[in-house]
PDB file of C-alpha atoms in Angstrom:
ATOM      1  CA  UNK A 262    -147.065  49.660 -82.275  1.00 66.00           C
ATOM      2  CA  UNK A 263    -147.971  50.715 -85.783  1.00 82.00           C
ATOM      3  CA  UNK A 264    -146.254  47.571 -87.097  1.00 90.00           C
ATOM      4  CA  UNK A 265    -148.384  45.445 -84.780  1.00 89.00           C
ATOM      5  CA  UNK A 266    -151.535  47.292 -85.834  1.00 89.00           C
ATOM      6  CA  UNK A 267    -150.634  46.899 -89.509  1.00 89.00           C
ATOM      7  CA  UNK A 268    -149.998  43.191 -88.989  1.00 89.00           C
ATOM      8  CA  UNK A 269    -153.389  42.783 -87.301  1.00 86.00           C
ATOM      9  CA  UNK A 270    -155.256  44.771 -89.918  1.00 87.00           C
ATOM     10  CA  UNK A 271    -153.641  43.018 -92.876  1.00 92.00           C
ATOM     11  CA  UNK A 272    -153.739  39.422 -91.613  1.00 94.00           C
ATOM     12  CA  UNK A 273    -156.223  37.417 -93.694  1.00 94.00           C
ATOM     13  CA  UNK A 274    -156.204  34.497 -91.256  1.00 94.00           C
ATOM     14  CA  UNK A 275    -157.315  36.675 -88.337  1.00 93.00           C
ATOM     15  CA  UNK A 276    -159.985  38.340 -90.470  1.00 92.00           C
ATOM     16  CA  UNK A 277    -161.281  34.941 -91.593  1.00 95.00           C
ATOM     17  CA  UNK A 278    -161.375  33.632 -88.023  1.00 95.00           C
ATOM     18  CA  UNK A 279    -163.344  36.683 -86.900  1.00 95.00           C
ATOM     19  CA  UNK A 280    -165.766  36.321 -89.810  1.00 94.00           C
ATOM     20  CA  UNK A 281    -166.151  32.612 -89.074  1.00 94.00           C
ATOM     21  CA  UNK A 282    -167.003  33.332 -85.429  1.00 96.00           C
ATOM     22  CA  UNK A 283    -169.637  35.880 -86.473  1.00 95.00           C
ATOM     23  CA  UNK A 284    -171.154  33.490 -89.006  1.00 94.00           C
ATOM     24  CA  UNK A 285    -171.130  30.659 -86.466  1.00 95.00           C
ATOM     25  CA  UNK A 286    -172.937  32.809 -83.887  1.00 96.00           C
ATOM     26  CA  UNK A 287    -175.597  33.759 -86.449  1.00 95.00           C
ATOM     27  CA  UNK A 288    -176.073  30.173 -87.600  1.00 96.00           C
ATOM     28  CA  UNK A 289    -176.113  28.829 -84.035  1.00 96.00           C
ATOM     29  CA  UNK A 290    -178.878  31.331 -83.229  1.00 96.00           C
ATOM     30  CA  UNK A 291    -180.851  30.252 -86.300  1.00 95.00           C
ATOM     31  CA  UNK A 292    -180.537  26.586 -85.311  1.00 96.00           C
ATOM     32  CA  UNK A 293    -181.394  27.122 -81.639  1.00 96.00           C
ATOM     33  CA  UNK A 294    -184.973  25.832 -81.956  1.00 95.00           C
ATOM     34  CA  UNK A 295    -183.674  22.583 -83.475  1.00 95.00           C
ATOM     35  CA  UNK A 296    -181.588  21.911 -80.380  1.00 95.00           C
ATOM     36  CA  UNK A 297    -178.447  21.698 -82.514  1.00 96.00           C
ATOM     37  CA  UNK A 298    -175.417  23.904 -82.859  1.00 95.00           C
ATOM     38  CA  UNK A 299    -173.903  24.591 -86.255  1.00 95.00           C
ATOM     39  CA  UNK A 300    -171.079  22.166 -85.438  1.00 93.00           C
ATOM     40  CA  UNK A 301    -173.572  19.428 -84.556  1.00 95.00           C
ATOM     41  CA  UNK A 302    -175.805  20.040 -87.578  1.00 96.00           C
ATOM     42  CA  UNK A 303    -172.777  20.110 -89.852  1.00 94.00           C
ATOM     43  CA  UNK A 304    -171.489  16.870 -88.411  1.00 95.00           C
ATOM     44  CA  UNK A 305    -174.891  15.175 -88.744  1.00 96.00           C
ATOM     45  CA  UNK A 306    -175.047  16.314 -92.375  1.00 96.00           C
ATOM     46  CA  UNK A 307    -171.519  15.018 -92.981  1.00 94.00           C
ATOM     47  CA  UNK A 308    -172.363  11.644 -91.422  1.00 94.00           C
ATOM     48  CA  UNK A 309    -175.541  11.458 -93.506  1.00 95.00           C
ATOM     49  CA  UNK A 310    -173.701  12.106 -96.774  1.00 93.00           C
ATOM     50  CA  UNK A 311    -170.237  10.600 -96.200  1.00 84.00           C
ATOM     51  CA  UNK A 312    -169.202   7.864 -98.632  1.00 73.00           C
ATOM     52  CA  UNK A 313    -166.957   6.367 -95.913  1.00 76.00           C
ATOM     53  CA  UNK A 314    -168.596   6.285 -92.510  1.00 85.00           C
ATOM     54  CA  UNK A 315    -165.529   5.653 -90.360  1.00 88.00           C
ATOM     55  CA  UNK A 316    -164.361   8.173 -87.787  1.00 90.00           C
ATOM     56  CA  UNK A 317    -160.962   8.371 -89.476  1.00 89.00           C
ATOM     57  CA  UNK A 318    -162.479   9.180 -92.873  1.00 90.00           C
ATOM     58  CA  UNK A 319    -164.886  11.711 -91.366  1.00 92.00           C
ATOM     59  CA  UNK A 320    -162.034  13.389 -89.483  1.00 92.00           C
ATOM     60  CA  UNK A 321    -159.929  13.587 -92.644  1.00 92.00           C
ATOM     61  CA  UNK A 322    -162.848  15.029 -94.630  1.00 90.00           C
ATOM     62  CA  UNK A 323    -163.453  17.659 -91.957  1.00 90.00           C
ATOM     63  CA  UNK A 324    -159.742  18.339 -91.402  1.00 92.00           C
ATOM     64  CA  UNK A 325    -160.163  17.495 -87.708  1.00 90.00           C
ATOM     65  CA  UNK A 326    -158.134  15.410 -85.322  1.00 91.00           C
ATOM     66  CA  UNK A 327    -159.988  12.086 -84.769  1.00 87.00           C
ATOM     67  CA  UNK A 328    -159.994  12.635 -80.978  1.00 88.00           C
ATOM     68  CA  UNK A 329    -161.669  16.045 -81.429  1.00 88.00           C
ATOM     69  CA  UNK A 330    -164.267  14.501 -83.715  1.00 91.00           C
ATOM     70  CA  UNK A 331    -164.837  11.619 -81.291  1.00 88.00           C
ATOM     71  CA  UNK A 332    -165.688  14.036 -78.463  1.00 91.00           C
ATOM     72  CA  UNK A 333    -168.342  15.751 -80.574  1.00 91.00           C
ATOM     73  CA  UNK A 334    -169.682  12.419 -81.791  1.00 94.00           C
ATOM     74  CA  UNK A 335    -169.991  11.111 -78.223  1.00 94.00           C
ATOM     75  CA  UNK A 336    -172.349  13.985 -77.412  1.00 95.00           C
ATOM     76  CA  UNK A 337    -174.456  13.189 -80.464  1.00 97.00           C
ATOM     77  CA  UNK A 338    -174.407   9.501 -79.551  1.00 97.00           C
ATOM     78  CA  UNK A 339    -175.494  10.292 -75.987  1.00 97.00           C
ATOM     79  CA  UNK A 340    -178.392  12.315 -77.446  1.00 97.00           C
ATOM     80  CA  UNK A 341    -179.399   9.308 -79.570  1.00 98.00           C
ATOM     81  CA  UNK A 342    -178.659  11.057 -82.875  1.00 98.00           C
ATOM     82  CA  UNK A 343    -175.814   8.822 -84.095  1.00 97.00           C
ATOM     83  CA  UNK A 344    -174.609   5.299 -83.443  1.00 94.00           C
ATOM     84  CA  UNK A 345    -170.949   4.357 -83.287  1.00 93.00           C
ATOM     85  CA  UNK A 346    -169.738   0.768 -83.575  1.00 89.00           C
ATOM     86  CA  UNK A 347    -166.589  -1.164 -84.340  1.00 85.00           C
ATOM     87  CA  UNK A 348    -166.127  -2.160 -87.983  1.00 81.00           C
ATOM     88  CA  UNK A 349    -166.450  -5.965 -88.006  1.00 82.00           C
ATOM     89  CA  UNK A 350    -163.708  -6.452 -90.592  1.00 82.00           C
ATOM     90  CA  UNK A 351    -161.235  -4.138 -88.823  1.00 80.00           C
ATOM     91  CA  UNK A 352    -161.704  -3.795 -85.079  1.00 77.00           C
ATOM     92  CA  UNK A 353    -159.331  -0.812 -84.985  1.00 80.00           C
ATOM     93  CA  UNK A 354    -161.875   1.288 -86.882  1.00 84.00           C
ATOM     94  CA  UNK A 355    -165.259   2.632 -85.808  1.00 86.00           C
ATOM     95  CA  UNK A 356    -168.178   3.413 -88.093  1.00 89.00           C
ATOM     96  CA  UNK A 357    -170.738   6.162 -87.518  1.00 93.00           C
ATOM     97  CA  UNK A 358    -174.268   6.461 -88.847  1.00 92.00           C
ATOM     98  CA  UNK A 359    -177.361   8.527 -88.148  1.00 95.00           C
ATOM     99  CA  UNK A 360    -180.151   7.056 -86.105  1.00 96.00           C
ATOM    100  CA  UNK A 361    -183.737   7.675 -87.187  1.00 97.00           C
ATOM    101  CA  UNK A 362    -183.892  10.388 -84.515  1.00 98.00           C
ATOM    102  CA  UNK A 363    -180.720  11.944 -85.935  1.00 97.00           C
ATOM    103  CA  UNK A 364    -182.117  11.938 -89.461  1.00 96.00           C
ATOM    104  CA  UNK A 365    -185.355  13.548 -88.235  1.00 97.00           C
ATOM    105  CA  UNK A 366    -183.499  16.189 -86.217  1.00 97.00           C
ATOM    106  CA  UNK A 367    -181.272  17.037 -89.179  1.00 98.00           C
ATOM    107  CA  UNK A 368    -184.263  17.233 -91.544  1.00 97.00           C
ATOM    108  CA  UNK A 369    -186.068  19.533 -89.111  1.00 96.00           C
ATOM    109  CA  UNK A 370    -183.001  21.795 -88.812  1.00 97.00           C
ATOM    110  CA  UNK A 371    -182.282  22.084 -92.546  1.00 97.00           C
ATOM    111  CA  UNK A 372    -184.861  24.781 -93.446  1.00 96.00           C
ATOM    112  CA  UNK A 373    -183.628  27.155 -90.715  1.00 96.00           C
ATOM    113  CA  UNK A 374    -180.020  26.355 -91.563  1.00 96.00           C
ATOM    114  CA  UNK A 375    -180.536  27.057 -95.270  1.00 96.00           C
ATOM    115  CA  UNK A 376    -182.460  30.283 -94.587  1.00 94.00           C
ATOM    116  CA  UNK A 377    -179.729  31.504 -92.242  1.00 93.00           C
ATOM    117  CA  UNK A 378    -177.030  30.653 -94.792  1.00 92.00           C
ATOM    118  CA  UNK A 379    -178.749  32.950 -97.273  1.00 91.00           C
ATOM    119  CA  UNK A 380    -178.589  35.804 -94.740  1.00 89.00           C
ATOM    120  CA  UNK A 381    -174.979  35.343 -93.614  1.00 83.00           C
TER     121      UNK A 381
END
């Protein structure tokens, strides 16, 4: 068992995952009043600043599977925070952009998000 314990204690990937979960919990708590989770706020910020607004490009930039990203985006679309539409020049691709409500929600969340980042 000491080998297993040593492997656990020396594994940087496990330590990073644990630290990421702690940071996510702290940031989710800080964003609670905005009605957004860290994942949602991060995705809204990415959509707002992405040079290529297609789901494929967003997924690549976030290192996510497009189907995983699409599930999160559907929730934001249902909440009226993003719009998703087919790209007219390539009907296999879908573009994403913030709605006015999404831009307002992101702007309202940014101060709490930035303050929490300084504490984490």
